[in-house]
Amino acid sequence: MHKELTPLPDNDLELLEKAHQTYRELEAEIGKVIIGQNETVRSILTTVFSQGHTLIIGVPGLAKTLLVKTLSQVLSWSFKRIQFTPDMMPADIIGMELLQEDPTTGTRTMKFVRGPLFAHVVLADEINRTPPKTQSALLEAMQEYKVTSMGEQHQLQRPFIVFATQNPIEQEGTYPLPEAQLDRFMFSLWMEYPSVEEEENIVLSTTEEHEPTVQSVCSLEDVKSYQQLVRRVPVSRHVVSYAVALARKTRPELPEADQYVRDYISWGAGPRASQHMILGAKALAVLDGEPTVSAQHIRQVAPLVLRHRVMPNYNASGEGIDSDAIVRHVLDQPAEPIYVE
């Protein structure tokens, strides 16, 4: 037995409709600059509505930077891009204490000068090219919404969302993100090459004199209200059980895992994966203007949540089986837990 869902009140239903309309407008404005990549755009808007961070993986030239910059423009959010390099130190992204002199009194004091992390949207470009110490400084900001400099903590403005990019080709001289850091990212997105028609349109639009411009769609307060609405969207125990079951099926040491998982996974997704599947599914429901979460919403976000939390073992590497193949296998298993009212 499980209790009935409490439906959204009328004022939330009105806000839900407004959020759905805003999503359509955001999608249309971004589409003026970004040709194709519809699923990627939908996914990054899902993370915005659910206040999550996203890892974007793709070869150079797929407009990763342009996409995130355009997103900040249509949201009217401040934007900073950090190009990570092997010699970058934590102070380069956090900021630092500098000695400054008051021109009127001549008094010298230490003042904290903010680094590029102090923005609503931060693009961490090629995050795996910077040493672990700097990666850890970014991790604190993502998790705690604050940074520490010279023993003092400084709060970051909210909302604060990190989009980190990685190049899947060049691995020499990189510092792979440890599992604890990967787990902090809500979604991992793979940007694919455009179709023939999309690529032709990209070439035409980027070689003309006219440059497309985008308009701001909503205010910061509007987005905050949508993010709060996401948390209020009801979800049934049935759907929660489905999300938890999917995460548990990726853990080779548990009885829920089948032989395929035991053969090819070193370790699977932790509880944060289940949390992010539910939160992402709630955000998708809001984007679609739906007042409740379905198992289909879970299936849409599951690959994005699980692919960077499932670690293939040596057997998988030897047979060319990657995390996406393993996640597809898990999703193809008999699906939802069945509950009797």
mmCIF file of C-alpha atoms in Angstrom:
data_model
loop_
_atom_site.group_PDB
_atom_site.id
_atom_site.type_symbol
_atom_site.label_atom_id
_atom_site.label_comp_id
_atom_site.label_asym_id
_atom_site.label_seq_id
_atom_site.Cartn_x
_atom_site.Cartn_y
_atom_site.Cartn_z
ATOM 1 C CA MET A 1 0.000 0.000 0.000
ATOM 2 C CA HIS A 2 1.160 3.552 -0.663
ATOM 3 C CA LYS A 3 -0.577 6.817 -0.071
ATOM 4 C CA GLU A 4 -2.110 8.883 -2.850
ATOM 5 C CA LEU A 5 -0.166 11.794 -4.266
ATOM 6 C CA THR A 6 -1.124 15.249 -3.110
ATOM 7 C CA PRO A 7 -1.829 17.192 -6.321
ATOM 8 C CA LEU A 8 -0.329 20.602 -6.933
ATOM 9 C CA PRO A 9 -2.526 23.487 -5.749
ATOM 10 C CA ASP A 10 -4.078 25.825 -8.326
ATOM 11 C CA ASN A 11 -1.430 28.530 -7.941
ATOM 12 C CA ASP A 12 1.298 25.964 -8.611
ATOM 13 C CA LEU A 13 -0.587 24.687 -11.649
ATOM 14 C CA GLU A 14 -0.614 28.242 -13.011
ATOM 15 C CA LEU A 15 3.123 28.516 -12.328
ATOM 16 C CA LEU A 16 3.621 25.135 -14.025
ATOM 17 C CA GLU A 17 1.973 26.430 -17.194
ATOM 18 C CA LYS A 18 4.140 29.565 -17.079
ATOM 19 C CA ALA A 19 7.269 27.439 -16.614
ATOM 20 C CA HIS A 20 6.323 25.276 -19.597
ATOM 21 C CA GLN A 21 5.811 28.369 -21.753
ATOM 22 C CA THR A 22 9.144 29.798 -20.576
ATOM 23 C CA TYR A 23 10.868 26.550 -21.523
ATOM 24 C CA ARG A 24 9.450 26.768 -25.052
ATOM 25 C CA GLU A 25 10.635 30.369 -25.351
ATOM 26 C CA LEU A 26 14.103 29.512 -24.021
ATOM 27 C CA GLU A 27 14.343 26.636 -26.481
ATOM 28 C CA ALA A 28 13.323 28.885 -29.389
ATOM 29 C CA GLU A 29 15.789 31.653 -28.484
ATOM 30 C CA ILE A 30 18.703 29.237 -28.070
ATOM 31 C CA GLY A 31 17.703 27.683 -31.409
ATOM 32 C CA LYS A 32 18.419 31.001 -33.132
ATOM 33 C CA VAL A 33 22.124 30.455 -32.434
ATOM 34 C CA ILE A 34 22.513 26.718 -31.840
ATOM 35 C CA ILE A 35 21.421 24.638 -34.817
ATOM 36 C CA GLY A 36 20.436 21.073 -33.932
ATOM 37 C CA GLN A 37 21.535 19.611 -30.581
ATOM 38 C CA ASN A 38 17.875 19.630 -29.472
ATOM 39 C CA GLU A 39 18.327 16.894 -26.881
ATOM 40 C CA THR A 40 21.408 18.616 -25.456
ATOM 41 C CA VAL A 41 19.503 21.908 -25.141
ATOM 42 C CA ARG A 42 16.624 20.124 -23.405
ATOM 43 C CA SER A 43 19.066 18.436 -21.032
ATOM 44 C CA ILE A 44 20.890 21.619 -20.023
ATOM 45 C CA LEU A 45 17.573 23.380 -19.399
ATOM 46 C CA THR A 46 16.614 20.423 -17.215
ATOM 47 C CA THR A 47 19.723 20.991 -15.104
ATOM 48 C CA VAL A 48 18.973 24.721 -14.878
ATOM 49 C CA PHE A 49 15.474 24.038 -13.566
ATOM 50 C CA SER A 50 16.803 21.453 -11.096
ATOM 51 C CA GLN A 51 19.905 23.478 -10.046
ATOM 52 C CA GLY A 52 22.375 20.779 -11.116
ATOM 53 C CA HIS A 53 25.870 20.843 -12.607
ATOM 54 C CA THR A 54 26.638 19.240 -15.969
ATOM 55 C CA LEU A 55 29.655 17.603 -17.600
ATOM 56 C CA ILE A 56 29.652 18.069 -21.393
ATOM 57 C CA ILE A 57 31.824 15.736 -23.453
ATOM 58 C CA GLY A 58 32.405 16.304 -27.141
ATOM 59 C CA VAL A 59 35.064 16.840 -29.780
ATOM 60 C CA PRO A 60 36.187 20.413 -30.561
ATOM 61 C CA GLY A 61 33.976 22.522 -32.791
ATOM 62 C CA LEU A 62 30.535 21.357 -31.598
ATOM 63 C CA ALA A 63 29.691 24.774 -30.068
ATOM 64 C CA LYS A 64 29.896 23.726 -26.427
ATOM 65 C CA THR A 65 31.117 27.158 -25.349
ATOM 66 C CA LEU A 66 28.631 28.969 -27.580
ATOM 67 C CA LEU A 67 25.772 26.885 -26.190
ATOM 68 C CA VAL A 68 26.539 27.704 -22.565
ATOM 69 C CA LYS A 69 27.165 31.378 -23.327
ATOM 70 C CA THR A 70 23.879 31.611 -25.227
ATOM 71 C CA LEU A 71 22.092 29.954 -22.315
ATOM 72 C CA SER A 72 23.371 32.637 -19.945
ATOM 73 C CA GLN A 73 22.213 35.356 -22.353
ATOM 74 C CA VAL A 74 18.638 34.097 -22.659
ATOM 75 C CA LEU A 75 18.492 33.751 -18.863
ATOM 76 C CA SER A 76 20.132 37.168 -18.260
ATOM 77 C CA TRP A 77 22.629 35.498 -15.931
ATOM 78 C CA SER A 78 26.242 36.502 -15.447
ATOM 79 C CA PHE A 79 28.673 34.231 -17.314
ATOM 80 C CA LYS A 80 32.354 33.421 -16.891
ATOM 81 C CA ARG A 81 34.513 31.020 -18.881
ATOM 82 C CA ILE A 82 37.591 29.431 -17.323
ATOM 83 C CA GLN A 83 40.092 27.828 -19.689
ATOM 84 C CA PHE A 84 41.751 25.218 -17.485
ATOM 85 C CA THR A 85 45.473 24.621 -17.975
ATOM 86 C CA PRO A 86 48.089 22.428 -16.227
ATOM 87 C CA ASP A 87 49.641 25.439 -14.443
ATOM 88 C CA MET A 88 46.384 26.814 -13.048
ATOM 89 C CA MET A 89 46.186 27.243 -9.269
ATOM 90 C CA PRO A 90 43.075 27.382 -7.028
ATOM 91 C CA ALA A 91 43.513 31.151 -6.541
ATOM 92 C CA ASP A 92 43.170 31.604 -10.308
ATOM 93 C CA ILE A 93 39.535 30.497 -10.151
ATOM 94 C CA ILE A 94 38.579 31.392 -6.574
ATOM 95 C CA GLY A 95 40.246 34.794 -6.273
ATOM 96 C CA MET A 96 42.860 36.000 -3.822
ATOM 97 C CA GLU A 97 43.641 38.439 -1.039
ATOM 98 C CA LEU A 98 45.503 41.498 -2.342
ATOM 99 C CA LEU A 99 47.066 44.365 -0.425
ATOM 100 C CA GLN A 100 45.289 47.583 -1.380
ATOM 101 C CA GLU A 101 45.898 51.167 -0.303
ATOM 102 C CA ASP A 102 43.179 53.726 0.412
ATOM 103 C CA PRO A 103 44.184 56.797 -1.685
ATOM 104 C CA THR A 104 42.688 59.235 0.822
ATOM 105 C CA THR A 105 44.047 57.863 4.095
ATOM 106 C CA GLY A 106 47.014 55.860 2.882
ATOM 107 C CA THR A 107 45.788 52.907 4.944
ATOM 108 C CA ARG A 108 46.730 49.508 3.571
ATOM 109 C CA THR A 109 44.362 46.584 3.974
ATOM 110 C CA MET A 110 43.989 43.115 2.525
ATOM 111 C CA LYS A 111 40.983 42.833 0.263
ATOM 112 C CA PHE A 112 39.536 39.721 -1.382
ATOM 113 C CA VAL A 113 39.401 40.066 -5.173
ATOM 114 C CA ARG A 114 36.842 37.683 -6.634
ATOM 115 C CA GLY A 115 37.832 35.126 -9.237
ATOM 116 C CA PRO A 116 35.795 33.889 -12.216
ATOM 117 C CA LEU A 117 33.799 31.434 -10.069
ATOM 118 C CA PHE A 118 31.696 34.383 -8.927
ATOM 119 C CA ALA A 119 29.107 34.153 -11.695
ATOM 120 C CA HIS A 120 25.725 32.520 -12.152
ATOM 121 C CA VAL A 121 26.935 30.326 -15.029
ATOM 122 C CA VAL A 122 30.537 29.095 -15.082
ATOM 123 C CA LEU A 123 31.988 27.229 -18.044
ATOM 124 C CA ALA A 124 34.914 25.109 -16.838
ATOM 125 C CA ASP A 125 36.569 24.416 -20.174
ATOM 126 C CA GLU A 126 38.670 21.232 -20.380
ATOM 127 C CA ILE A 127 38.430 20.606 -16.664
ATOM 128 C CA ASN A 128 40.575 17.480 -16.896
ATOM 129 C CA ARG A 129 43.594 19.559 -17.982
ATOM 130 C CA THR A 130 44.088 21.140 -14.567
ATOM 131 C CA PRO A 131 45.729 19.520 -11.506
ATOM 132 C CA PRO A 132 43.663 17.832 -8.749
ATOM 133 C CA LYS A 133 44.204 20.713 -6.301
ATOM 134 C CA THR A 134 42.434 23.146 -8.623
ATOM 135 C CA GLN A 135 39.772 20.578 -9.482
ATOM 136 C CA SER A 136 39.093 20.209 -5.744
ATOM 137 C CA ALA A 137 38.624 23.969 -5.366
ATOM 138 C CA LEU A 138 35.961 23.808 -8.051
ATOM 139 C CA LEU A 139 34.393 20.804 -6.297
ATOM 140 C CA GLU A 140 33.968 22.779 -3.066
ATOM 141 C CA ALA A 141 32.251 25.567 -4.965
ATOM 142 C CA MET A 142 29.901 23.127 -6.719
ATOM 143 C CA GLN A 143 28.958 21.298 -3.546
ATOM 144 C CA GLU A 144 28.999 24.007 -0.889
ATOM 145 C CA TYR A 145 28.262 27.151 -2.940
ATOM 146 C CA LYS A 146 31.206 28.850 -1.264
ATOM 147 C CA VAL A 147 34.966 29.160 -1.648
ATOM 148 C CA THR A 148 37.769 29.418 0.899
ATOM 149 C CA SER A 149 40.677 31.845 0.582
ATOM 150 C CA MET A 150 43.292 32.431 3.294
ATOM 151 C CA GLY A 151 41.064 30.573 5.758
ATOM 152 C CA GLU A 152 38.028 32.781 5.079
ATOM 153 C CA GLN A 153 34.881 31.596 3.374
ATOM 154 C CA HIS A 154 33.095 33.588 0.684
ATOM 155 C CA GLN A 155 29.562 32.740 -0.432
ATOM 156 C CA LEU A 156 28.813 32.353 -4.120
ATOM 157 C CA GLN A 157 25.743 33.998 -5.572
ATOM 158 C CA ARG A 158 22.777 31.763 -6.304
ATOM 159 C CA PRO A 159 21.814 30.353 -8.671
ATOM 160 C CA PHE A 160 25.257 28.952 -9.439
ATOM 161 C CA ILE A 161 25.637 26.305 -12.136
ATOM 162 C CA VAL A 162 28.844 24.794 -13.513
ATOM 163 C CA PHE A 163 29.104 23.371 -17.022
ATOM 164 C CA ALA A 164 32.407 21.534 -17.384
ATOM 165 C CA THR A 165 33.718 20.312 -20.730
ATOM 166 C CA GLN A 166 36.036 17.478 -21.661
ATOM 167 C CA ASN A 167 37.585 16.519 -24.975
ATOM 168 C CA PRO A 168 37.198 12.738 -25.407
ATOM 169 C CA ILE A 169 40.104 12.477 -27.868
ATOM 170 C CA GLU A 170 43.183 14.071 -26.285
ATOM 171 C CA GLN A 171 44.064 12.251 -23.076
ATOM 172 C CA GLU A 172 47.804 12.932 -22.898
ATOM 173 C CA GLY A 173 48.726 15.369 -20.145
ATOM 174 C CA THR A 174 45.304 15.266 -18.517
ATOM 175 C CA TYR A 175 44.169 14.698 -14.949
ATOM 176 C CA PRO A 176 41.088 12.437 -15.062
ATOM 177 C CA LEU A 177 38.379 13.488 -12.646
ATOM 178 C CA PRO A 178 38.163 11.127 -9.661
ATOM 179 C CA GLU A 179 34.894 9.314 -9.062
ATOM 180 C CA ALA A 180 33.980 11.567 -6.120
ATOM 181 C CA GLN A 181 34.122 14.597 -8.406
ATOM 182 C CA LEU A 182 32.269 12.926 -11.252
ATOM 183 C CA ASP A 183 29.505 12.099 -8.792
ATOM 184 C CA ARG A 184 28.989 15.828 -8.127
ATOM 185 C CA PHE A 185 27.799 16.332 -11.696
ATOM 186 C CA MET A 186 24.097 15.733 -12.096
ATOM 187 C CA PHE A 187 24.280 14.920 -15.825
ATOM 188 C CA SER A 188 26.961 13.828 -18.256
ATOM 189 C CA LEU A 189 26.096 14.861 -21.820
ATOM 190 C CA TRP A 190 27.691 13.583 -25.004
ATOM 191 C CA MET A 191 27.445 16.131 -27.835
ATOM 192 C CA GLU A 192 27.242 14.345 -31.162
ATOM 193 C CA TYR A 193 28.103 15.542 -34.656
ATOM 194 C CA PRO A 194 25.229 17.360 -36.415
ATOM 195 C CA SER A 195 23.304 15.761 -39.257
ATOM 196 C CA VAL A 196 24.177 16.660 -42.863
ATOM 197 C CA GLU A 197 21.351 19.186 -43.119
ATOM 198 C CA GLU A 198 22.182 20.705 -39.733
ATOM 199 C CA GLU A 199 25.861 21.023 -40.632
ATOM 200 C CA GLU A 200 24.987 22.736 -43.920
ATOM 201 C CA ASN A 201 22.763 25.186 -42.041
ATOM 202 C CA ILE A 202 25.541 25.810 -39.501
ATOM 203 C CA VAL A 203 28.005 26.607 -42.299
ATOM 204 C CA LEU A 204 25.527 28.946 -43.995
ATOM 205 C CA SER A 205 24.564 30.808 -40.831
ATOM 206 C CA THR A 206 28.127 31.259 -39.552
ATOM 207 C CA THR A 207 29.603 32.502 -42.829
ATOM 208 C CA GLU A 208 27.077 35.272 -43.465
ATOM 209 C CA GLU A 209 27.442 38.916 -42.481
ATOM 210 C CA HIS A 210 24.431 38.811 -40.182
ATOM 211 C CA GLU A 211 24.997 37.385 -36.701
ATOM 212 C CA PRO A 212 21.952 36.043 -34.858
ATOM 213 C CA THR A 213 21.069 37.734 -31.583
ATOM 214 C CA VAL A 214 18.999 36.410 -28.720
ATOM 215 C CA GLN A 215 16.663 38.102 -26.283
ATOM 216 C CA SER A 216 16.313 37.548 -22.566
ATOM 217 C CA VAL A 217 13.283 35.362 -21.915
ATOM 218 C CA CYS A 218 12.773 35.495 -18.153
ATOM 219 C CA SER A 219 14.031 37.101 -14.978
ATOM 220 C CA LEU A 220 16.258 35.592 -12.333
ATOM 221 C CA GLU A 221 13.331 35.540 -9.923
ATOM 222 C CA ASP A 222 11.209 33.660 -12.469
ATOM 223 C CA VAL A 223 13.806 30.884 -12.717
ATOM 224 C CA LYS A 224 14.117 30.711 -8.930
ATOM 225 C CA SER A 225 10.357 30.209 -8.679
ATOM 226 C CA TYR A 226 10.531 27.411 -11.286
ATOM 227 C CA GLN A 227 13.375 25.748 -9.385
ATOM 228 C CA GLN A 228 11.293 25.827 -6.208
ATOM 229 C CA LEU A 229 8.308 24.430 -8.124
ATOM 230 C CA VAL A 230 10.426 21.476 -9.286
ATOM 231 C CA ARG A 231 10.944 20.515 -5.643
ATOM 232 C CA ARG A 232 7.186 20.627 -5.019
ATOM 233 C CA VAL A 233 6.176 18.393 -7.933
ATOM 234 C CA PRO A 234 4.738 15.196 -6.408
ATOM 235 C CA VAL A 235 6.341 11.845 -7.162
ATOM 236 C CA SER A 236 4.885 8.450 -6.337
ATOM 237 C CA ARG A 237 6.630 5.751 -4.341
ATOM 238 C CA HIS A 238 6.291 3.617 -7.456
ATOM 239 C CA VAL A 239 8.458 6.017 -9.512
ATOM 240 C CA VAL A 240 10.975 6.423 -6.683
ATOM 241 C CA SER A 241 11.254 2.637 -6.428
ATOM 242 C CA TYR A 242 11.934 2.468 -10.174
ATOM 243 C CA ALA A 243 14.768 5.016 -9.942
ATOM 244 C CA VAL A 244 16.305 3.232 -6.958
ATOM 245 C CA ALA A 245 15.961 -0.145 -8.719
ATOM 246 C CA LEU A 246 17.833 1.159 -11.784
ATOM 247 C CA ALA A 247 20.691 2.462 -9.649
ATOM 248 C CA ARG A 248 20.907 -0.779 -7.653
ATOM 249 C CA LYS A 249 20.994 -2.871 -10.843
ATOM 250 C CA THR A 250 24.360 -1.240 -11.663
ATOM 251 C CA ARG A 251 26.039 -2.469 -8.450
ATOM 252 C CA PRO A 252 27.726 -5.825 -9.167
ATOM 253 C CA GLU A 253 27.913 -6.867 -5.495
ATOM 254 C CA LEU A 254 24.110 -6.692 -5.012
ATOM 255 C CA PRO A 255 21.647 -9.492 -5.815
ATOM 256 C CA GLU A 256 19.696 -7.113 -8.086
ATOM 257 C CA ALA A 257 22.600 -7.092 -10.581
ATOM 258 C CA ASP A 258 22.561 -9.674 -13.362
ATOM 259 C CA GLN A 259 25.529 -11.613 -14.741
ATOM 260 C CA TYR A 260 26.249 -9.008 -17.431
ATOM 261 C CA VAL A 261 26.701 -6.306 -14.800
ATOM 262 C CA ARG A 262 28.856 -8.582 -12.625
ATOM 263 C CA ASP A 263 31.049 -9.386 -15.623
ATOM 264 C CA TYR A 264 31.606 -5.833 -16.847
ATOM 265 C CA ILE A 265 31.291 -3.312 -13.976
ATOM 266 C CA SER A 266 33.901 -2.523 -11.332
ATOM 267 C CA TRP A 267 31.407 -0.526 -9.290
ATOM 268 C CA GLY A 268 28.082 1.079 -9.922
ATOM 269 C CA ALA A 269 26.085 4.187 -9.137
ATOM 270 C CA GLY A 270 25.587 5.384 -5.561
ATOM 271 C CA PRO A 271 22.495 6.846 -3.891
ATOM 272 C CA ARG A 272 23.130 10.290 -5.392
ATOM 273 C CA ALA A 273 22.230 8.762 -8.763
ATOM 274 C CA SER A 274 18.732 7.902 -7.511
ATOM 275 C CA GLN A 275 18.337 11.408 -6.093
ATOM 276 C CA HIS A 276 19.393 13.008 -9.365
ATOM 277 C CA MET A 277 17.133 10.764 -11.415
ATOM 278 C CA ILE A 278 14.132 11.871 -9.360
ATOM 279 C CA LEU A 279 15.121 15.536 -9.380
ATOM 280 C CA GLY A 280 15.843 15.476 -13.112
ATOM 281 C CA ALA A 281 12.549 13.702 -13.789
ATOM 282 C CA LYS A 282 10.697 16.344 -11.752
ATOM 283 C CA ALA A 283 12.372 19.076 -13.807
ATOM 284 C CA LEU A 284 11.409 17.310 -17.040
ATOM 285 C CA ALA A 285 7.805 17.160 -15.852
ATOM 286 C CA VAL A 286 7.888 20.934 -15.278
ATOM 287 C CA LEU A 287 9.436 21.558 -18.707
ATOM 288 C CA ASP A 288 6.648 19.513 -20.273
ATOM 289 C CA GLY A 289 3.929 21.168 -18.182
ATOM 290 C CA GLU A 290 2.979 17.885 -16.491
ATOM 291 C CA PRO A 291 1.910 17.966 -12.799
ATOM 292 C CA THR A 292 3.338 14.562 -11.860
ATOM 293 C CA VAL A 293 6.430 12.467 -12.599
ATOM 294 C CA SER A 294 6.206 9.287 -14.657
ATOM 295 C CA ALA A 295 8.532 6.332 -15.110
ATOM 296 C CA GLN A 296 9.102 7.594 -18.661
ATOM 297 C CA HIS A 297 10.676 10.741 -17.228
ATOM 298 C CA ILE A 298 13.026 8.494 -15.242
ATOM 299 C CA ARG A 299 13.971 6.584 -18.387
ATOM 300 C CA GLN A 300 14.791 9.854 -20.175
ATOM 301 C CA VAL A 301 17.190 11.100 -17.495
ATOM 302 C CA ALA A 302 18.659 7.733 -16.443
ATOM 303 C CA PRO A 303 21.388 7.548 -19.149
ATOM 304 C CA LEU A 304 22.515 11.106 -18.378
ATOM 305 C CA VAL A 305 22.679 10.379 -14.647
ATOM 306 C CA LEU A 306 24.197 6.896 -14.766
ATOM 307 C CA ARG A 307 26.787 6.945 -17.572
ATOM 308 C CA HIS A 308 29.496 8.733 -15.547
ATOM 309 C CA ARG A 309 28.710 6.808 -12.352
ATOM 310 C CA VAL A 310 29.135 3.322 -13.851
ATOM 311 C CA MET A 311 32.767 2.202 -14.076
ATOM 312 C CA PRO A 312 33.448 -0.551 -16.646
ATOM 313 C CA ASN A 313 36.159 -3.042 -15.691
ATOM 314 C CA TYR A 314 39.034 -4.503 -17.715
ATOM 315 C CA ASN A 315 36.801 -7.174 -19.244
ATOM 316 C CA ALA A 316 34.509 -4.468 -20.614
ATOM 317 C CA SER A 317 37.454 -2.459 -21.991
ATOM 318 C CA GLY A 318 38.845 -5.540 -23.690
ATOM 319 C CA GLU A 319 35.515 -6.252 -25.395
ATOM 320 C CA GLY A 320 34.782 -2.643 -26.346
ATOM 321 C CA ILE A 321 31.901 -2.275 -23.897
ATOM 322 C CA ASP A 322 31.537 1.244 -22.503
ATOM 323 C CA SER A 323 29.350 2.690 -19.759
ATOM 324 C CA ASP A 324 26.632 3.709 -22.245
ATOM 325 C CA ALA A 325 26.276 0.098 -23.402
ATOM 326 C CA ILE A 326 26.000 -1.056 -19.798
ATOM 327 C CA VAL A 327 23.349 1.570 -18.990
ATOM 328 C CA ARG A 328 21.365 0.548 -22.086
ATOM 329 C CA HIS A 329 21.501 -3.039 -20.892
ATOM 330 C CA VAL A 330 20.205 -2.057 -17.445
ATOM 331 C CA LEU A 331 17.355 -0.025 -18.978
ATOM 332 C CA ASP A 332 16.411 -2.939 -21.246
ATOM 333 C CA GLN A 333 15.798 -5.237 -18.270
ATOM 334 C CA PRO A 334 12.229 -5.827 -17.040
ATOM 335 C CA ALA A 335 11.344 -2.313 -16.107
ATOM 336 C CA GLU A 336 9.187 -1.022 -13.328
ATOM 337 C CA PRO A 337 8.470 -2.472 -9.893
ATOM 338 C CA ILE A 338 4.796 -3.399 -9.606
ATOM 339 C CA TYR A 339 2.725 -2.190 -6.697
ATOM 340 C CA VAL A 340 -0.783 -3.240 -5.737
ATOM 341 C CA GLU A 341 -3.051 -0.562 -4.359
#
